Amino acid sequence: MIDEFNLGVQSVPDRDTAYCILGGAEDNEIFEEAGKILREGGVVAFPTETVYGLGASVYCEEAIDRVFRAKGRPNDNPLIAHIADMSGLEQLVTYMPDHALRLAEAYWPGPMTLVLPKLPLVPDSVTAGLDTVGVRMPSDPNARNLLRAAGVPVAAPSANRSGRPSPTKAQHVLQDMNGRIDMILDGGESVCGLESTVIDCSGQGITILRPGYVTAQMIYDVTGIQPAIGYGTVTGATVPKAPGMKYRHYAPKGRLFVALDDDSNDDCNSRIRDAYDKDFAQGRKCVILVTKQDKEFFGNRNAILIGDRTDLSTVAHRVFDAFRQCDREGYDVIYMRGVPDTGVGAAIMNRVIKASEGRI
Ligand code: TXA
Ligand code: MG
């Protein structure tokens, strides 16, 4: 079912993918080698605090092309350019509006991407022909070491095959990319677990294009500007009730159904229990993604723990990994209770709704 995302996209020939575990005495040599591969037009997957990225030099169009092919990604979706420090901006953007500068000062390095007017030397293949470029300065120390060693801005989408959940562990990258890229750097689990907040600062106001750890409130706090919401929300009319296979992203292979969070815990959980029991009776292999607080309600039904409802960062950290666990364990149907659509919850719900097939 995922393969329909890849129709018409050329495959890549097999190659040897080097797998390097970071955190030891050889780190410096590994970063030097990885930086050299990037400068010479190779593709290297690397850890960041959000999710793993699939890196290529911004200025090497052939390598950018390989990134699109390794992901099976349509090339009308632009990539984010990653920089080690503020001097990297000079190689990418024409100017920084005041409010963008304030955001950068407050939240870089960190899980935030700013969309800014691009310099002509940034290739169209990176920006999908737009006159803007998305820029991010990651905070993960391994990502920063790699970017310094590369000495060029590194274009990097999430290191998953298109349509699959974003990778939060190097093992996820290996599952999707083995034989397709030159090197994987294993820096352990991504701290945040969800992709960066994408903020359009290229026009007059500020628009959030993808919610993440840097929230609307945090943007308002440092700029005094209330950002517009440029993505479909749970309650907004822009999200279809049943997104349908064609629009699924970040998705596990099984069918995911979401019970939207409401005032009554029992209502929400009862809907999940009833749907589970009905599917189970028809011979389907079912599982519920539960938080610590809801686990007991479901008795001995299959469940995977995804964190603590009183601290949604734990759910953000776990949710993509849980989707992949569902795949490994071969579940046909997956249920999840939604979380409140505020703060980091907005980012969680954005991904979960996109991955889901419908609501219960
Ligand atoms: O956390 C992250 O952002 C991760 C890590 C690796 O940095 N990267 C990531 O990249 O999630 P990707 O390619 O999976 O998602 C990039 C998002 C896409 O939704 C893309 O459309 C948007 O950013 N984007 C990139 N450049 C843009 C631009 N110039 N204008 C509007 N949207 C842009
Ligand atoms: Mg992605």
mmCIF file of C-alpha atoms and ligand atoms in Angstrom:
data_model
loop_
_atom_site.group_PDB
_atom_site.id
_atom_site.type_symbol
_atom_site.label_atom_id
_atom_site.label_comp_id
_atom_site.label_asym_id
_atom_site.label_seq_id
_atom_site.Cartn_x
_atom_site.Cartn_y
_atom_site.Cartn_z
ATOM 1 C CA MET A 1 0.000 0.000 0.000
ATOM 2 C CA ILE A 2 2.894 2.366 0.739
ATOM 3 C CA ASP A 3 4.332 1.726 -2.689
ATOM 4 C CA GLU A 4 1.806 3.876 -4.444
ATOM 5 C CA PHE A 5 3.816 6.863 -3.155
ATOM 6 C CA ASN A 6 6.709 5.608 -5.219
ATOM 7 C CA LEU A 7 5.094 5.052 -8.573
ATOM 8 C CA GLY A 8 7.211 6.416 -11.366
ATOM 9 C CA VAL A 9 10.193 7.019 -9.089
ATOM 10 C CA GLN A 10 13.377 5.329 -10.261
ATOM 11 C CA SER A 11 15.032 2.898 -7.890
ATOM 12 C CA VAL A 12 18.684 3.245 -6.891
ATOM 13 C CA PRO A 13 21.343 0.643 -7.575
ATOM 14 C CA ASP A 14 22.615 -1.353 -4.591
ATOM 15 C CA ARG A 15 25.653 0.032 -2.827
ATOM 16 C CA ASP A 16 27.501 -0.746 0.393
ATOM 17 C CA THR A 17 26.146 1.257 3.274
ATOM 18 C CA ALA A 18 28.710 1.830 6.047
ATOM 19 C CA TYR A 19 27.181 1.747 9.550
ATOM 20 C CA CYS A 20 29.090 3.717 12.217
ATOM 21 C CA ILE A 21 28.215 3.839 15.913
ATOM 22 C CA LEU A 22 29.065 7.189 17.511
ATOM 23 C CA GLY A 23 30.130 7.848 21.089
ATOM 24 C CA GLY A 24 33.576 6.229 21.019
ATOM 25 C CA ALA A 25 37.220 7.168 20.541
ATOM 26 C CA GLU A 26 36.924 7.169 16.744
ATOM 27 C CA ASP A 27 34.215 9.840 16.515
ATOM 28 C CA ASN A 28 36.504 12.490 15.047
ATOM 29 C CA GLU A 29 37.647 10.204 12.247
ATOM 30 C CA ILE A 30 34.058 9.162 11.547
ATOM 31 C CA PHE A 31 32.909 12.787 11.262
ATOM 32 C CA GLU A 32 35.884 13.624 9.012
ATOM 33 C CA GLU A 33 35.081 10.676 6.746
ATOM 34 C CA ALA A 34 31.346 11.464 6.674
ATOM 35 C CA GLY A 35 32.063 15.145 5.967
ATOM 36 C CA LYS A 36 34.304 14.144 3.070
ATOM 37 C CA ILE A 37 31.622 11.836 1.650
ATOM 38 C CA LEU A 38 29.144 14.731 1.759
ATOM 39 C CA ARG A 39 31.525 17.190 0.082
ATOM 40 C CA GLU A 40 32.245 14.642 -2.639
ATOM 41 C CA GLY A 41 28.601 14.076 -3.492
ATOM 42 C CA GLY A 42 27.692 11.139 -1.251
ATOM 43 C CA VAL A 43 24.618 10.588 0.920
ATOM 44 C CA VAL A 44 24.962 10.181 4.703
ATOM 45 C CA ALA A 45 22.161 9.567 7.234
ATOM 46 C CA PHE A 46 22.772 11.282 10.566
ATOM 47 C CA PRO A 47 21.066 11.767 13.936
ATOM 48 C CA THR A 48 19.400 15.031 14.930
ATOM 49 C CA GLU A 49 17.364 15.948 18.009
ATOM 50 C CA THR A 50 14.124 15.699 15.980
ATOM 51 C CA VAL A 51 14.483 12.652 13.694
ATOM 52 C CA TYR A 52 17.304 11.163 11.590
ATOM 53 C CA GLY A 53 18.141 13.091 8.414
ATOM 54 C CA LEU A 54 19.291 11.917 4.990
ATOM 55 C CA GLY A 55 22.062 14.361 4.145
ATOM 56 C CA ALA A 56 23.610 15.593 0.898
ATOM 57 C CA SER A 57 25.577 18.740 0.061
ATOM 58 C CA VAL A 58 23.178 21.544 -0.901
ATOM 59 C CA TYR A 59 25.431 22.405 -3.828
ATOM 60 C CA CYS A 60 25.701 18.922 -5.324
ATOM 61 C CA GLU A 61 22.643 18.351 -7.535
ATOM 62 C CA GLU A 62 23.554 14.765 -8.260
ATOM 63 C CA ALA A 63 23.634 13.943 -4.545
ATOM 64 C CA ILE A 64 20.314 15.761 -4.036
ATOM 65 C CA ASP A 65 18.860 13.640 -6.802
ATOM 66 C CA ARG A 66 20.104 10.504 -5.031
ATOM 67 C CA VAL A 67 18.373 11.613 -1.815
ATOM 68 C CA PHE A 68 15.052 11.904 -3.634
ATOM 69 C CA ARG A 69 15.544 8.501 -5.257
ATOM 70 C CA ALA A 70 16.668 6.779 -2.020
ATOM 71 C CA LYS A 71 13.516 8.095 -0.306
ATOM 72 C CA GLY A 72 11.226 7.497 -3.254
ATOM 73 C CA ARG A 73 10.112 11.068 -2.744
ATOM 74 C CA PRO A 74 8.385 13.126 -5.448
ATOM 75 C CA ASN A 75 10.738 15.979 -6.313
ATOM 76 C CA ASP A 76 8.146 18.717 -5.907
ATOM 77 C CA ASN A 77 8.625 18.590 -2.121
ATOM 78 C CA PRO A 78 11.505 20.857 -0.992
ATOM 79 C CA LEU A 79 14.329 19.881 1.385
ATOM 80 C CA ILE A 80 15.604 21.647 4.511
ATOM 81 C CA ALA A 81 19.193 22.998 4.463
ATOM 82 C CA HIS A 82 21.033 22.327 7.743
ATOM 83 C CA ILE A 83 23.731 24.698 9.014
ATOM 84 C CA ALA A 84 26.288 24.521 11.846
ATOM 85 C CA ASP A 85 26.170 28.208 12.806
ATOM 86 C CA MET A 86 24.753 31.591 11.750
ATOM 87 C CA SER A 87 27.470 32.096 9.111
ATOM 88 C CA GLY A 88 25.814 29.262 7.158
ATOM 89 C CA LEU A 89 22.904 31.611 6.430
ATOM 90 C CA GLU A 90 25.141 33.755 4.228
ATOM 91 C CA GLN A 91 25.410 30.856 1.799
ATOM 92 C CA LEU A 92 21.650 30.350 1.585
ATOM 93 C CA VAL A 93 19.419 33.389 2.116
ATOM 94 C CA THR A 94 19.146 36.934 0.795
ATOM 95 C CA TYR A 95 18.010 38.471 4.072
ATOM 96 C CA MET A 96 16.583 37.717 7.520
ATOM 97 C CA PRO A 97 13.505 39.701 8.508
ATOM 98 C CA ASP A 98 13.646 41.029 12.097
ATOM 99 C CA HIS A 99 11.154 38.515 13.449
ATOM 100 C CA ALA A 100 13.113 35.634 11.882
ATOM 101 C CA LEU A 101 16.255 36.891 13.588
ATOM 102 C CA ARG A 102 14.465 36.945 16.932
ATOM 103 C CA LEU A 103 13.253 33.375 16.405
ATOM 104 C CA ALA A 104 16.761 32.245 15.433
ATOM 105 C CA GLU A 105 18.273 33.893 18.513
ATOM 106 C CA ALA A 106 15.718 32.262 20.798
ATOM 107 C CA TYR A 107 15.357 28.751 19.339
ATOM 108 C CA TRP A 108 18.501 27.926 17.331
ATOM 109 C CA PRO A 109 20.195 25.581 17.584
ATOM 110 C CA GLY A 110 17.033 23.524 17.946
ATOM 111 C CA PRO A 111 13.950 21.881 16.406
ATOM 112 C CA MET A 112 12.895 24.820 14.213
ATOM 113 C CA THR A 113 13.089 25.406 10.451
ATOM 114 C CA LEU A 114 12.753 28.931 9.051
ATOM 115 C CA VAL A 115 11.576 29.396 5.456
ATOM 116 C CA LEU A 116 13.465 32.418 4.068
ATOM 117 C CA PRO A 117 14.087 34.109 0.695
ATOM 118 C CA LYS A 118 16.813 32.102 -1.037
ATOM 119 C CA LEU A 119 19.997 33.114 -2.832
ATOM 120 C CA PRO A 120 20.099 32.198 -6.544
ATOM 121 C CA LEU A 121 23.007 29.796 -5.975
ATOM 122 C CA VAL A 122 20.785 27.425 -3.982
ATOM 123 C CA PRO A 123 19.745 24.840 -6.600
ATOM 124 C CA ASP A 124 16.088 24.477 -7.616
ATOM 125 C CA SER A 125 16.371 20.755 -6.903
ATOM 126 C CA VAL A 126 16.723 21.557 -3.176
ATOM 127 C CA THR A 127 13.849 24.039 -3.033
ATOM 128 C CA ALA A 128 11.595 22.385 -5.634
ATOM 129 C CA GLY A 129 11.818 25.550 -7.695
ATOM 130 C CA LEU A 130 10.536 27.858 -4.923
ATOM 131 C CA ASP A 131 12.180 31.219 -4.310
ATOM 132 C CA THR A 132 12.509 30.349 -0.622
ATOM 133 C CA VAL A 133 14.665 27.861 1.280
ATOM 134 C CA GLY A 134 13.977 26.092 4.592
ATOM 135 C CA VAL A 135 16.936 26.432 6.984
ATOM 136 C CA ARG A 136 17.581 24.673 10.289
ATOM 137 C CA MET A 137 20.433 24.714 12.792
ATOM 138 C CA PRO A 138 20.105 21.455 14.735
ATOM 139 C CA SER A 139 21.159 21.211 18.394
ATOM 140 C CA ASP A 140 22.170 17.542 18.442
ATOM 141 C CA PRO A 141 25.956 17.510 19.105
ATOM 142 C CA ASN A 142 26.565 14.731 16.558
ATOM 143 C CA ALA A 143 24.647 16.627 13.875
ATOM 144 C CA ARG A 144 26.652 19.759 14.645
ATOM 145 C CA ASN A 145 29.964 17.885 14.469
ATOM 146 C CA LEU A 146 28.999 16.428 11.114
ATOM 147 C CA LEU A 147 27.915 19.813 9.718
ATOM 148 C CA ARG A 148 31.186 21.398 10.867
ATOM 149 C CA ALA A 149 33.191 18.574 9.292
ATOM 150 C CA ALA A 150 31.227 18.845 6.024
ATOM 151 C CA GLY A 151 31.842 22.601 5.763
ATOM 152 C CA VAL A 152 28.849 22.986 3.432
ATOM 153 C CA PRO A 153 25.122 23.369 4.180
ATOM 154 C CA VAL A 154 23.558 19.913 4.186
ATOM 155 C CA ALA A 155 20.146 19.346 2.626
ATOM 156 C CA ALA A 156 18.355 16.651 4.608
ATOM 157 C CA PRO A 157 14.834 15.301 4.605
ATOM 158 C CA SER A 158 13.854 12.745 7.238
ATOM 159 C CA ALA A 159 15.724 9.493 6.508
ATOM 160 C CA ASN A 160 12.637 7.303 5.926
ATOM 161 C CA ARG A 161 11.237 5.925 2.696
ATOM 162 C CA SER A 162 8.471 8.273 1.577
ATOM 163 C CA GLY A 163 5.199 7.574 3.385
ATOM 164 C CA ARG A 164 6.847 5.580 6.205
ATOM 165 C CA PRO A 165 7.181 6.842 9.787
ATOM 166 C CA SER A 166 10.161 9.167 10.290
ATOM 167 C CA PRO A 167 13.173 7.387 11.821
ATOM 168 C CA THR A 168 13.985 8.105 15.464
ATOM 169 C CA LYS A 169 16.656 5.382 15.705
ATOM 170 C CA ALA A 170 19.511 4.433 13.365
ATOM 171 C CA GLN A 171 17.980 0.956 13.119
ATOM 172 C CA HIS A 172 14.904 2.525 11.471
ATOM 173 C CA VAL A 173 17.183 4.152 8.896
ATOM 174 C CA LEU A 174 18.899 0.850 8.235
ATOM 175 C CA GLN A 175 15.502 -0.813 7.645
ATOM 176 C CA ASP A 176 14.574 1.787 5.009
ATOM 177 C CA MET A 177 17.925 2.775 3.470
ATOM 178 C CA ASN A 178 20.338 -0.180 3.563
ATOM 179 C CA GLY A 179 22.001 -0.487 0.155
ATOM 180 C CA ARG A 180 20.604 2.883 -0.994
ATOM 181 C CA ILE A 181 23.024 5.338 0.657
ATOM 182 C CA ASP A 182 26.738 5.558 1.532
ATOM 183 C CA MET A 183 26.749 5.810 5.329
ATOM 184 C CA ILE A 184 24.571 5.734 8.442
ATOM 185 C CA LEU A 185 25.752 7.434 11.639
ATOM 186 C CA ASP A 186 24.182 5.880 14.738
ATOM 187 C CA GLY A 187 23.878 8.415 17.561
ATOM 188 C CA GLY A 188 21.132 6.656 19.544
ATOM 189 C CA GLU A 189 17.502 7.719 19.877
ATOM 190 C CA SER A 190 16.329 11.155 18.733
ATOM 191 C CA VAL A 191 15.375 13.186 21.792
ATOM 192 C CA CYS A 192 12.255 14.926 20.396
ATOM 193 C CA GLY A 193 10.986 12.173 18.096
ATOM 194 C CA LEU A 194 8.962 14.497 15.807
ATOM 195 C CA GLU A 195 10.209 16.680 12.956
ATOM 196 C CA SER A 196 10.980 20.379 13.404
ATOM 197 C CA THR A 197 8.423 23.178 13.421
ATOM 198 C CA VAL A 198 8.473 24.694 9.903
ATOM 199 C CA ILE A 199 7.850 28.454 10.044
ATOM 200 C CA ASP A 200 7.418 30.613 6.945
ATOM 201 C CA CYS A 201 9.160 33.939 7.558
ATOM 202 C CA SER A 202 9.550 34.861 3.894
ATOM 203 C CA GLY A 203 6.583 37.250 3.713
ATOM 204 C CA GLN A 204 4.986 39.865 5.937
ATOM 205 C CA GLY A 205 3.707 37.801 8.858
ATOM 206 C CA ILE A 206 4.628 34.414 10.272
ATOM 207 C CA THR A 207 2.946 31.159 9.259
ATOM 208 C CA ILE A 208 3.446 27.754 10.872
ATOM 209 C CA LEU A 209 3.595 25.258 7.987
ATOM 210 C CA ARG A 210 4.231 22.202 10.174
ATOM 211 C CA PRO A 211 3.741 22.092 13.959
ATOM 212 C CA GLY A 212 6.561 20.832 16.184
ATOM 213 C CA TYR A 213 8.314 21.461 19.475
ATOM 214 C CA VAL A 214 8.509 25.214 18.897
ATOM 215 C CA THR A 215 4.860 26.131 19.453
ATOM 216 C CA ALA A 216 2.679 29.074 18.353
ATOM 217 C CA GLN A 217 2.918 30.454 21.892
ATOM 218 C CA MET A 218 6.740 30.277 21.827
ATOM 219 C CA ILE A 219 6.753 32.146 18.511
ATOM 220 C CA TYR A 220 4.454 34.831 19.921
ATOM 221 C CA ASP A 221 6.576 35.123 23.063
ATOM 222 C CA VAL A 222 9.688 36.268 21.209
ATOM 223 C CA THR A 223 8.196 38.123 18.207
ATOM 224 C CA GLY A 224 4.925 39.573 19.541
ATOM 225 C CA ILE A 225 3.363 38.247 16.322
ATOM 226 C CA GLN A 226 0.516 35.743 16.414
ATOM 227 C CA PRO A 227 1.474 33.159 13.773
ATOM 228 C CA ALA A 228 -1.045 32.051 11.161
ATOM 229 C CA ILE A 229 -1.707 28.308 11.030
ATOM 230 C CA GLY A 230 -0.816 26.973 7.591
ATOM 231 C CA TYR A 231 -1.538 23.294 8.157
ATOM 232 C CA GLY A 232 -4.732 21.315 8.623
ATOM 233 C CA THR A 233 -5.792 21.027 12.250
ATOM 234 C CA VAL A 234 -7.824 18.297 13.893
ATOM 235 C CA THR A 235 -10.894 20.475 14.150
ATOM 236 C CA GLY A 236 -10.282 22.485 10.986
ATOM 237 C CA ALA A 237 -12.206 21.803 7.806
ATOM 238 C CA THR A 238 -8.972 21.183 5.889
ATOM 239 C CA VAL A 239 -8.477 17.698 7.341
ATOM 240 C CA PRO A 240 -10.767 15.214 5.622
ATOM 241 C CA LYS A 241 -12.561 12.811 7.970
ATOM 242 C CA ALA A 242 -10.978 9.838 6.330
ATOM 243 C CA PRO A 243 -7.788 11.047 4.652
ATOM 244 C CA GLY A 244 -7.622 7.855 2.597
ATOM 245 C CA MET A 245 -4.588 5.874 1.511
ATOM 246 C CA LYS A 246 -3.477 8.347 -1.093
ATOM 247 C CA TYR A 247 -2.733 11.018 1.472
ATOM 248 C CA ARG A 248 -1.249 8.866 4.215
ATOM 249 C CA HIS A 249 2.132 9.925 5.576
ATOM 250 C CA TYR A 250 4.268 8.725 8.455
ATOM 251 C CA ALA A 251 2.094 5.641 8.363
ATOM 252 C CA PRO A 252 2.452 2.151 9.764
ATOM 253 C CA LYS A 253 1.495 -0.674 7.401
ATOM 254 C CA GLY A 254 -1.586 -1.619 9.413
ATOM 255 C CA ARG A 255 -4.690 0.575 9.380
ATOM 256 C CA LEU A 256 -4.537 3.226 12.103
ATOM 257 C CA PHE A 257 -7.737 4.563 13.668
ATOM 258 C CA VAL A 258 -7.791 7.516 16.035
ATOM 259 C CA ALA A 259 -10.330 8.256 18.743
ATOM 260 C CA LEU A 260 -10.297 12.009 19.173
ATOM 261 C CA ASP A 261 -9.714 13.058 22.728
ATOM 262 C CA ASP A 262 -12.824 14.406 24.438
ATOM 263 C CA ASP A 263 -13.934 15.350 27.953
ATOM 264 C CA SER A 264 -14.748 11.861 29.011
ATOM 265 C CA ASN A 265 -11.868 9.397 29.134
ATOM 266 C CA ASP A 266 -14.223 6.459 29.321
ATOM 267 C CA ASP A 267 -16.145 7.468 26.169
ATOM 268 C CA CYS A 268 -12.973 7.644 24.144
ATOM 269 C CA ASN A 269 -11.541 4.430 25.510
ATOM 270 C CA SER A 270 -14.887 2.602 25.177
ATOM 271 C CA ARG A 271 -15.048 3.462 21.485
ATOM 272 C CA ILE A 272 -11.584 2.014 21.033
ATOM 273 C CA ARG A 273 -12.429 -1.117 23.047
ATOM 274 C CA ASP A 274 -15.623 -1.734 21.040
ATOM 275 C CA ALA A 275 -13.889 -1.273 17.684
ATOM 276 C CA TYR A 276 -11.020 -3.529 18.769
ATOM 277 C CA ASP A 277 -13.380 -6.278 19.908
ATOM 278 C CA LYS A 278 -15.341 -6.132 16.643
ATOM 279 C CA ASP A 279 -12.204 -6.359 14.492
ATOM 280 C CA PHE A 280 -10.734 -9.046 16.735
ATOM 281 C CA ALA A 281 -13.900 -11.137 16.372
ATOM 282 C CA GLN A 282 -13.413 -10.979 12.609
ATOM 283 C CA GLY A 283 -9.952 -12.479 12.937
ATOM 284 C CA ARG A 284 -7.861 -9.313 12.602
ATOM 285 C CA LYS A 285 -4.658 -8.834 14.554
ATOM 286 C CA CYS A 286 -5.323 -5.701 16.629
ATOM 287 C CA VAL A 287 -3.288 -3.465 18.941
ATOM 288 C CA ILE A 288 -3.903 -0.297 20.948
ATOM 289 C CA LEU A 289 -1.251 2.406 21.390
ATOM 290 C CA VAL A 290 -1.810 3.394 25.006
ATOM 291 C CA THR A 291 -0.471 5.880 27.495
ATOM 292 C CA LYS A 292 0.369 4.850 31.048
ATOM 293 C CA GLN A 293 -2.948 6.306 32.272
ATOM 294 C CA ASP A 294 -5.164 4.365 29.835
ATOM 295 C CA LYS A 295 -3.434 0.997 29.861
ATOM 296 C CA GLU A 296 -5.474 -0.583 32.630
ATOM 297 C CA PHE A 297 -8.808 0.178 30.922
ATOM 298 C CA PHE A 298 -8.028 -2.257 28.103
ATOM 299 C CA GLY A 299 -7.318 -5.287 30.284
ATOM 300 C CA ASN A 300 -5.391 -7.997 28.466
ATOM 301 C CA ARG A 301 -5.975 -6.719 24.924
ATOM 302 C CA ASN A 302 -2.779 -6.191 22.876
ATOM 303 C CA ALA A 303 -1.243 -2.834 23.766
ATOM 304 C CA ILE A 304 1.956 -0.893 23.102
ATOM 305 C CA LEU A 305 2.936 1.772 25.618
ATOM 306 C CA ILE A 306 3.585 5.204 24.057
ATOM 307 C CA GLY A 307 4.258 7.342 27.103
ATOM 308 C CA ASP A 308 2.546 9.424 29.751
ATOM 309 C CA ARG A 309 -0.485 11.661 29.098
ATOM 310 C CA THR A 310 0.682 14.167 31.698
ATOM 311 C CA ASP A 311 3.937 14.692 29.759
ATOM 312 C CA LEU A 312 3.231 14.690 26.021
ATOM 313 C CA SER A 313 6.927 14.952 25.147
ATOM 314 C CA THR A 314 7.108 11.250 26.081
ATOM 315 C CA VAL A 315 4.420 10.486 23.471
ATOM 316 C CA ALA A 316 6.177 12.624 20.838
ATOM 317 C CA HIS A 317 9.387 10.727 21.551
ATOM 318 C CA ARG A 318 7.773 7.291 21.142
ATOM 319 C CA VAL A 319 5.029 7.547 18.538
ATOM 320 C CA PHE A 320 6.985 6.886 15.311
ATOM 321 C CA ASP A 321 8.947 4.075 16.953
ATOM 322 C CA ALA A 322 5.626 2.546 18.070
ATOM 323 C CA PHE A 323 4.319 2.681 14.469
ATOM 324 C CA ARG A 324 7.368 0.729 13.332
ATOM 325 C CA GLN A 325 6.937 -1.762 16.169
ATOM 326 C CA CYS A 326 3.370 -2.357 14.898
ATOM 327 C CA ASP A 327 4.848 -3.189 11.480
ATOM 328 C CA ARG A 328 7.409 -5.590 12.909
ATOM 329 C CA GLU A 329 4.772 -7.370 14.954
ATOM 330 C CA GLY A 330 2.409 -7.514 11.985
ATOM 331 C CA TYR A 331 -0.742 -5.813 13.297
ATOM 332 C CA ASP A 332 -3.612 -5.351 10.820
ATOM 333 C CA VAL A 333 -5.433 -2.707 12.822
ATOM 334 C CA ILE A 334 -4.037 -0.138 15.251
ATOM 335 C CA TYR A 335 -6.037 2.113 17.569
ATOM 336 C CA MET A 336 -4.896 5.210 19.354
ATOM 337 C CA ARG A 337 -6.577 7.736 21.577
ATOM 338 C CA GLY A 338 -5.754 11.297 20.504
ATOM 339 C CA VAL A 339 -4.080 13.846 22.767
ATOM 340 C CA PRO A 340 -5.141 17.470 23.367
ATOM 341 C CA ASP A 341 -4.372 19.542 20.261
ATOM 342 C CA THR A 342 -2.243 22.173 22.028
ATOM 343 C CA GLY A 343 1.474 22.670 22.626
ATOM 344 C CA VAL A 344 3.463 19.655 21.475
ATOM 345 C CA GLY A 345 0.091 17.842 21.299
ATOM 346 C CA ALA A 346 -0.629 19.826 18.101
ATOM 347 C CA ALA A 347 2.463 18.271 16.490
ATOM 348 C CA ILE A 348 1.560 14.779 17.675
ATOM 349 C CA MET A 349 -2.012 15.061 16.368
ATOM 350 C CA ASN A 350 -0.832 16.492 13.033
ATOM 351 C CA ARG A 351 1.321 13.391 12.415
ATOM 352 C CA VAL A 352 -1.184 10.898 13.820
ATOM 353 C CA ILE A 353 -4.087 12.233 11.735
ATOM 354 C CA LYS A 354 -1.921 12.134 8.597
ATOM 355 C CA ALA A 355 -0.951 8.544 9.355
ATOM 356 C CA SER A 356 -4.496 7.472 10.083
ATOM 357 C CA GLU A 357 -7.143 6.024 7.914
ATOM 358 C CA GLY A 358 -10.060 7.420 9.855
ATOM 359 C CA ARG A 359 -11.561 8.235 13.181
ATOM 360 C CA ILE A 360 -13.684 6.281 15.588
HETATM 361 O O1 TXA B 1 13.231 17.890 11.906
HETATM 362 C C1 TXA B 1 13.308 17.997 10.689
HETATM 363 O O2 TXA B 1 12.867 18.997 10.079
HETATM 364 C C2 TXA B 1 13.948 16.845 9.914
HETATM 365 C C3 TXA B 1 15.415 16.773 10.322
HETATM 366 C C4 TXA B 1 16.196 15.782 9.516
HETATM 367 O O3 TXA B 1 15.987 18.039 10.251
HETATM 368 N N1 TXA B 1 13.802 17.026 8.507
HETATM 369 C C5 TXA B 1 12.589 16.874 7.894
HETATM 370 O O4 TXA B 1 12.639 17.057 6.520
HETATM 371 O O5 TXA B 1 11.578 16.598 8.492
HETATM 372 P P1 TXA B 1 11.435 16.628 5.550
HETATM 373 O O6 TXA B 1 11.982 16.811 4.177
HETATM 374 O O7 TXA B 1 10.951 15.296 5.905
HETATM 375 O O8 TXA B 1 10.355 17.721 5.804
HETATM 376 C C6 TXA B 1 10.596 19.055 5.371
HETATM 377 C C7 TXA B 1 9.314 19.837 5.391
HETATM 378 C C8 TXA B 1 8.409 19.420 4.255
HETATM 379 O O9 TXA B 1 7.071 19.430 4.723
HETATM 380 C C9 TXA B 1 8.644 20.520 3.223
HETATM 381 O O10 TXA B 1 7.515 20.693 2.400
HETATM 382 C C10 TXA B 1 8.904 21.727 4.108
HETATM 383 O O11 TXA B 1 9.625 21.215 5.202
HETATM 384 N N2 TXA B 1 9.734 22.738 3.412
HETATM 385 C C11 TXA B 1 11.050 22.675 3.114
HETATM 386 N N3 TXA B 1 11.451 23.763 2.426
HETATM 387 C C12 TXA B 1 10.358 24.538 2.280
HETATM 388 C C13 TXA B 1 10.111 25.797 1.627
HETATM 389 N N4 TXA B 1 11.054 26.466 0.993
HETATM 390 N N5 TXA B 1 8.851 26.282 1.669
HETATM 391 C C14 TXA B 1 7.863 25.599 2.308
HETATM 392 N N6 TXA B 1 8.038 24.411 2.929
HETATM 393 C C15 TXA B 1 9.260 23.882 2.916
HETATM 394 MG MG MG B 2 9.710 13.673 6.262
#
